[in-house]
XYZ file of C-alpha atoms in Angstrom:
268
model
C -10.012 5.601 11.026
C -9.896 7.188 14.099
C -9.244 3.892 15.849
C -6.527 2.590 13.574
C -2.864 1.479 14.969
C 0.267 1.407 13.883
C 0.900 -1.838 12.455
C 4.511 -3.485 10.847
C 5.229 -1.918 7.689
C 4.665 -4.360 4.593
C 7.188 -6.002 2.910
C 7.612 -5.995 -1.133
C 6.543 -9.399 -0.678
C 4.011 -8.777 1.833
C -0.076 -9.336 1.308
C 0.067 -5.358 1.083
C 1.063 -5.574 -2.493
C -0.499 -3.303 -5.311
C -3.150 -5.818 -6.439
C -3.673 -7.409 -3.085
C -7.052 -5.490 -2.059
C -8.269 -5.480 -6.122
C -7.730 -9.431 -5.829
C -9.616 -10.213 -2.575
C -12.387 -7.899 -4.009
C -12.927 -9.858 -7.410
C -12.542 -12.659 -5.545
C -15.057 -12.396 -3.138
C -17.373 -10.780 -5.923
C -16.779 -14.032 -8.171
C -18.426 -15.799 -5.307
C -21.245 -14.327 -5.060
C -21.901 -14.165 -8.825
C -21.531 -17.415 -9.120
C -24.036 -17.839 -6.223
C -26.436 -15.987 -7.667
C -26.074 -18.027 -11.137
C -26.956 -20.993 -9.479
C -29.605 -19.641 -7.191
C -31.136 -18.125 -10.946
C -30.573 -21.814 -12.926
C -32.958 -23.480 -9.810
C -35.284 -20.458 -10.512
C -35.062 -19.297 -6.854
C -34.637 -15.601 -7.675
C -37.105 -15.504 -10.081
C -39.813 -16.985 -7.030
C -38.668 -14.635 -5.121
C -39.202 -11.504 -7.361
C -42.773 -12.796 -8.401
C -43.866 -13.639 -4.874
C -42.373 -10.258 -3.381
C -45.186 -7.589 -4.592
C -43.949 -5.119 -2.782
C -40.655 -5.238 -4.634
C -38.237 -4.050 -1.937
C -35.990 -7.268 -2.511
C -35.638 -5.992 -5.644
C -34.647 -2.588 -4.742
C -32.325 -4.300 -1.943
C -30.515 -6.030 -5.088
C -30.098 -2.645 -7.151
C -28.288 -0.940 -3.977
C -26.536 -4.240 -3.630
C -25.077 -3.886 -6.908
C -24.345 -0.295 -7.002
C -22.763 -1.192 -3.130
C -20.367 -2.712 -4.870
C -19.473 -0.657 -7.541
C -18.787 1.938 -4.752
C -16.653 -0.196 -3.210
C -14.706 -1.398 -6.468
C -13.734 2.438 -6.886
C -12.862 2.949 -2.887
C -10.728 -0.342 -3.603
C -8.957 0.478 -6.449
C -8.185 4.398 -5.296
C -6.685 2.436 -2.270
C -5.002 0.203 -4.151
C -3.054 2.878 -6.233
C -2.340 4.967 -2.602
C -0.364 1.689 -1.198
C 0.992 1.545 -4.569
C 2.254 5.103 -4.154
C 3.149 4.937 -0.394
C 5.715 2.120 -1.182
C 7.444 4.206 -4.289
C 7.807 6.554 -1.519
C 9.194 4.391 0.925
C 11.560 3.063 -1.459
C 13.226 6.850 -2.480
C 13.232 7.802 0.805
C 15.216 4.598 1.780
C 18.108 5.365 -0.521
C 21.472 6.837 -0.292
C 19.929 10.086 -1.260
C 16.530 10.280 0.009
C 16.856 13.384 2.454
C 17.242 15.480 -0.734
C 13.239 14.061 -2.336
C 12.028 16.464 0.687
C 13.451 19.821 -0.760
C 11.211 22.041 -2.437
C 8.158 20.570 -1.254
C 8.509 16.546 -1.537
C 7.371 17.376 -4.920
C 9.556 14.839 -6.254
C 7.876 11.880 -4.651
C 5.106 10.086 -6.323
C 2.203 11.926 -6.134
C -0.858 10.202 -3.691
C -2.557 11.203 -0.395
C 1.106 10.069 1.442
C 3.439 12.441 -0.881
C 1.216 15.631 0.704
C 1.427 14.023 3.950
C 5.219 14.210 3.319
C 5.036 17.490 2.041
C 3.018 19.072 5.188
C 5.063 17.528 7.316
C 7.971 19.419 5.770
C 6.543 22.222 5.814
C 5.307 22.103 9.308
C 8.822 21.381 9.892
C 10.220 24.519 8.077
C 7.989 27.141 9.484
C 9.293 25.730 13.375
C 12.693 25.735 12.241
C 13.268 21.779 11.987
C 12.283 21.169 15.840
C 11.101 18.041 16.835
C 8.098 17.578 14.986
C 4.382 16.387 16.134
C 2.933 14.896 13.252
C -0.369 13.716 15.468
C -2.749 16.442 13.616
C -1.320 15.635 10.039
C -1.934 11.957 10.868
C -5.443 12.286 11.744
C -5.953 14.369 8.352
C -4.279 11.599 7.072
C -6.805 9.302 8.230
C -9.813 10.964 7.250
C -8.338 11.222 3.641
C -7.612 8.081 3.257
C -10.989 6.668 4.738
C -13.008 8.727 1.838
C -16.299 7.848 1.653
C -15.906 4.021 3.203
C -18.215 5.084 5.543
C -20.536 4.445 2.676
C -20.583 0.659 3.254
C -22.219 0.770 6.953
C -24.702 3.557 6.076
C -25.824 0.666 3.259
C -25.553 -2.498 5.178
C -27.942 -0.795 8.034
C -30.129 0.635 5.297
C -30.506 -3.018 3.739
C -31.258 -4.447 6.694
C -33.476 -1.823 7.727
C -35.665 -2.204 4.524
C -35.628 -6.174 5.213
C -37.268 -5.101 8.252
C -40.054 -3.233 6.484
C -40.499 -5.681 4.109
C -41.348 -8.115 6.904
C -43.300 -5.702 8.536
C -45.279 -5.222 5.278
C -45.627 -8.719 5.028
C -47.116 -9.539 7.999
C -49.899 -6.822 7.114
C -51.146 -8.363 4.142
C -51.007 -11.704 6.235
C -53.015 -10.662 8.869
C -55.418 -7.980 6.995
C -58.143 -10.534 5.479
C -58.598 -12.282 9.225
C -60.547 -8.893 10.121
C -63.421 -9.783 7.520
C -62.778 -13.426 7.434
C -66.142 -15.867 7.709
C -65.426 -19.502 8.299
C -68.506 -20.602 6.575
C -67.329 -19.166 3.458
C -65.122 -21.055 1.577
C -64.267 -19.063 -1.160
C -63.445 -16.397 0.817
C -61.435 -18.787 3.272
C -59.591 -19.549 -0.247
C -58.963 -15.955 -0.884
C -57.964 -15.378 2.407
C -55.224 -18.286 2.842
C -53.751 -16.664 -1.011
C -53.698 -13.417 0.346
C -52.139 -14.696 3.713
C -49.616 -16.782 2.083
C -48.999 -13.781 -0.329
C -48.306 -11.874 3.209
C -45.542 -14.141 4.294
C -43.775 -14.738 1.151
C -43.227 -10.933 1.365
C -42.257 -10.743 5.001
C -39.822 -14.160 4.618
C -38.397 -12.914 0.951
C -37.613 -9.759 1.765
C -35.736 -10.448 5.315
C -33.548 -12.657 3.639
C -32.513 -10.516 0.725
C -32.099 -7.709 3.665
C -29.801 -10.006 5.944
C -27.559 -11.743 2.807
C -27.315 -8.386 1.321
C -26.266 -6.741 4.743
C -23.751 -9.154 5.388
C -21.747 -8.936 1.856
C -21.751 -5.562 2.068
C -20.183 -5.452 5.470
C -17.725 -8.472 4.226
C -16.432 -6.027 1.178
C -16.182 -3.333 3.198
C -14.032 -5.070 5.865
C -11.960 -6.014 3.478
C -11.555 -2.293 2.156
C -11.250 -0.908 5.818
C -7.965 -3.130 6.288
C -6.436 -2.258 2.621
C -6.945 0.732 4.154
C -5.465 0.678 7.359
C -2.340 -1.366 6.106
C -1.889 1.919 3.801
C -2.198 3.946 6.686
C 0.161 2.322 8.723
C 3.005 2.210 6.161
C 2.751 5.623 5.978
C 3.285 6.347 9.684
C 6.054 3.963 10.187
C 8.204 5.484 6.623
C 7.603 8.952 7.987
C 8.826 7.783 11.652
C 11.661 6.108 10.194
C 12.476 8.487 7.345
C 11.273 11.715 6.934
C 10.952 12.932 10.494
C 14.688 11.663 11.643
C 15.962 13.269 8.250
C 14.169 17.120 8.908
C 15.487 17.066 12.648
C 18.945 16.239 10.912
C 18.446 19.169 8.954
C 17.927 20.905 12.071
C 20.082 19.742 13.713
C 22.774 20.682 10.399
C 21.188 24.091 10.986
C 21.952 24.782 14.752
C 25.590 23.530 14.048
C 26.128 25.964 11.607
C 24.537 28.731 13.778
C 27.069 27.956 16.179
C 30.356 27.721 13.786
C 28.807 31.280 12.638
C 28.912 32.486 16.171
C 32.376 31.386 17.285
C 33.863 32.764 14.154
C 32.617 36.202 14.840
C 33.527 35.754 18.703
C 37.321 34.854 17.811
C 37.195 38.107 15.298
């Protein structure tokens, strides 16, 4: 989150809207069940869980799934903080939105962006409504809103990572029964090519549920990066177009009055 920019703010009609991010995710997880329905009706999962013995495809396929629960929660919690951010936007934009930052923003709908809002006012209250740097609260920002998507790349390395020790393990059991091997015995020649062909179904099996696994993990987690940073960068532009300009009016309001205060006790 470090790296994100400020982006144009999204539009009521925009693809930022409330269910946008929840969509793209069922979407994209519709596919894939629906894939994996038709690899089960030509019985290709099934092969592959008999001919993997070591059963790390299967264990890719249980942190595959709960992967994706993970990122159905991070999705939805992101959902509901654009949700909020634009309730925000949309008090803030009326006739009397100055007055939802009194007594701590605490009339704003309540999300990550509302406490941005409200330590930015206070930040802004304890300098006495100078110009204010929100850099530091933006950063916070960031890292709040983020969560725990980091979650997504630790998995899609792991994944990968144990399709690279399944193939490793494969290619073990391929190669062990050469050692002892005796080409004048055929039964043991049989044994051997089972056990060698047991080797690489391993080693092929378990790369591929690594690599497809890897890859639909990063695709859903893409997708929940940029809900993310679309969030993020609504919240930047309403608080550089509303909130900031509206405490340095306040001020400014201040100062004024300061100086009315002072010229009336000169005159006297």
């Amino acid at each position: 989150m470090s790296t994100m920019t400020i982006g144009r703010m999204a539009t009521p009609g925009d693809d930022a809207s409330e269910r946008s991010a929840l969509l793209l995710w069922m979407i994209f997880t519709g596919l894939s069940i629906f894939a994996v329905v038709l690899l089960w009706r030509y019985g290709l999962i099934r092969l592959m869980v008999a001919s993997d013995r070591t059963y790390i495809s299967s264990l890719i396929a249980v942190l595959y799934i709960v992967t994706c629960g993970h990122c159905f929660w991070r999705t939805r919690a992101i959902a509901r903080e654009g949700a909020a951010a634009r309730r925000c936007r949309a008090v803030l934009a009326s006739a009397d939105g100055a007055k939802a930052l009194d007594a701590g923003a605490t009339s704003l709908p309540a999300g990550l962006v509302r406490d941005h809002i409200a330590s930015l006012a206070t930040k802004a209250a304890a300098q006495d409504y100078r110009p204010v740097d929100q850099t530091l609260l933006l950063r916070t920002l960031a890292d709040r809103l983020r969560g725990s998507n980091g979650f997504g790349a630790f998995v899609s390395d792991t994944l990968m990572k144990l399709g690279l020790l399944g193939t490793i393990i494969g290619f073990i059991i391929m190669l062990a029964p050469i050692a002892t091997l005796d080409a004048a015995d055929k039964a043991a020649m049989k044994t051997s090519m089972g056990l060698m062909s047991d080797g690489m179904a391993v080693a092929m099996y378990t790369t591929l549920a690594g690599l497809v696994g890897s890859i639909l993990v990063r695709i859903q987690y893409y997708m929940l990066d940029a809900s993310t940073q679309r969030v993020f960068s609504d919240a930047v532009m309403m608080t550089e177009t509303y909130v900031t300009p509206a405490l340095e009016r306040k001020g400014a309001g201040k100062d004024l009055g300061k100086g009315l205060g002072k010229g009336l006790e000169t005159r006297s």
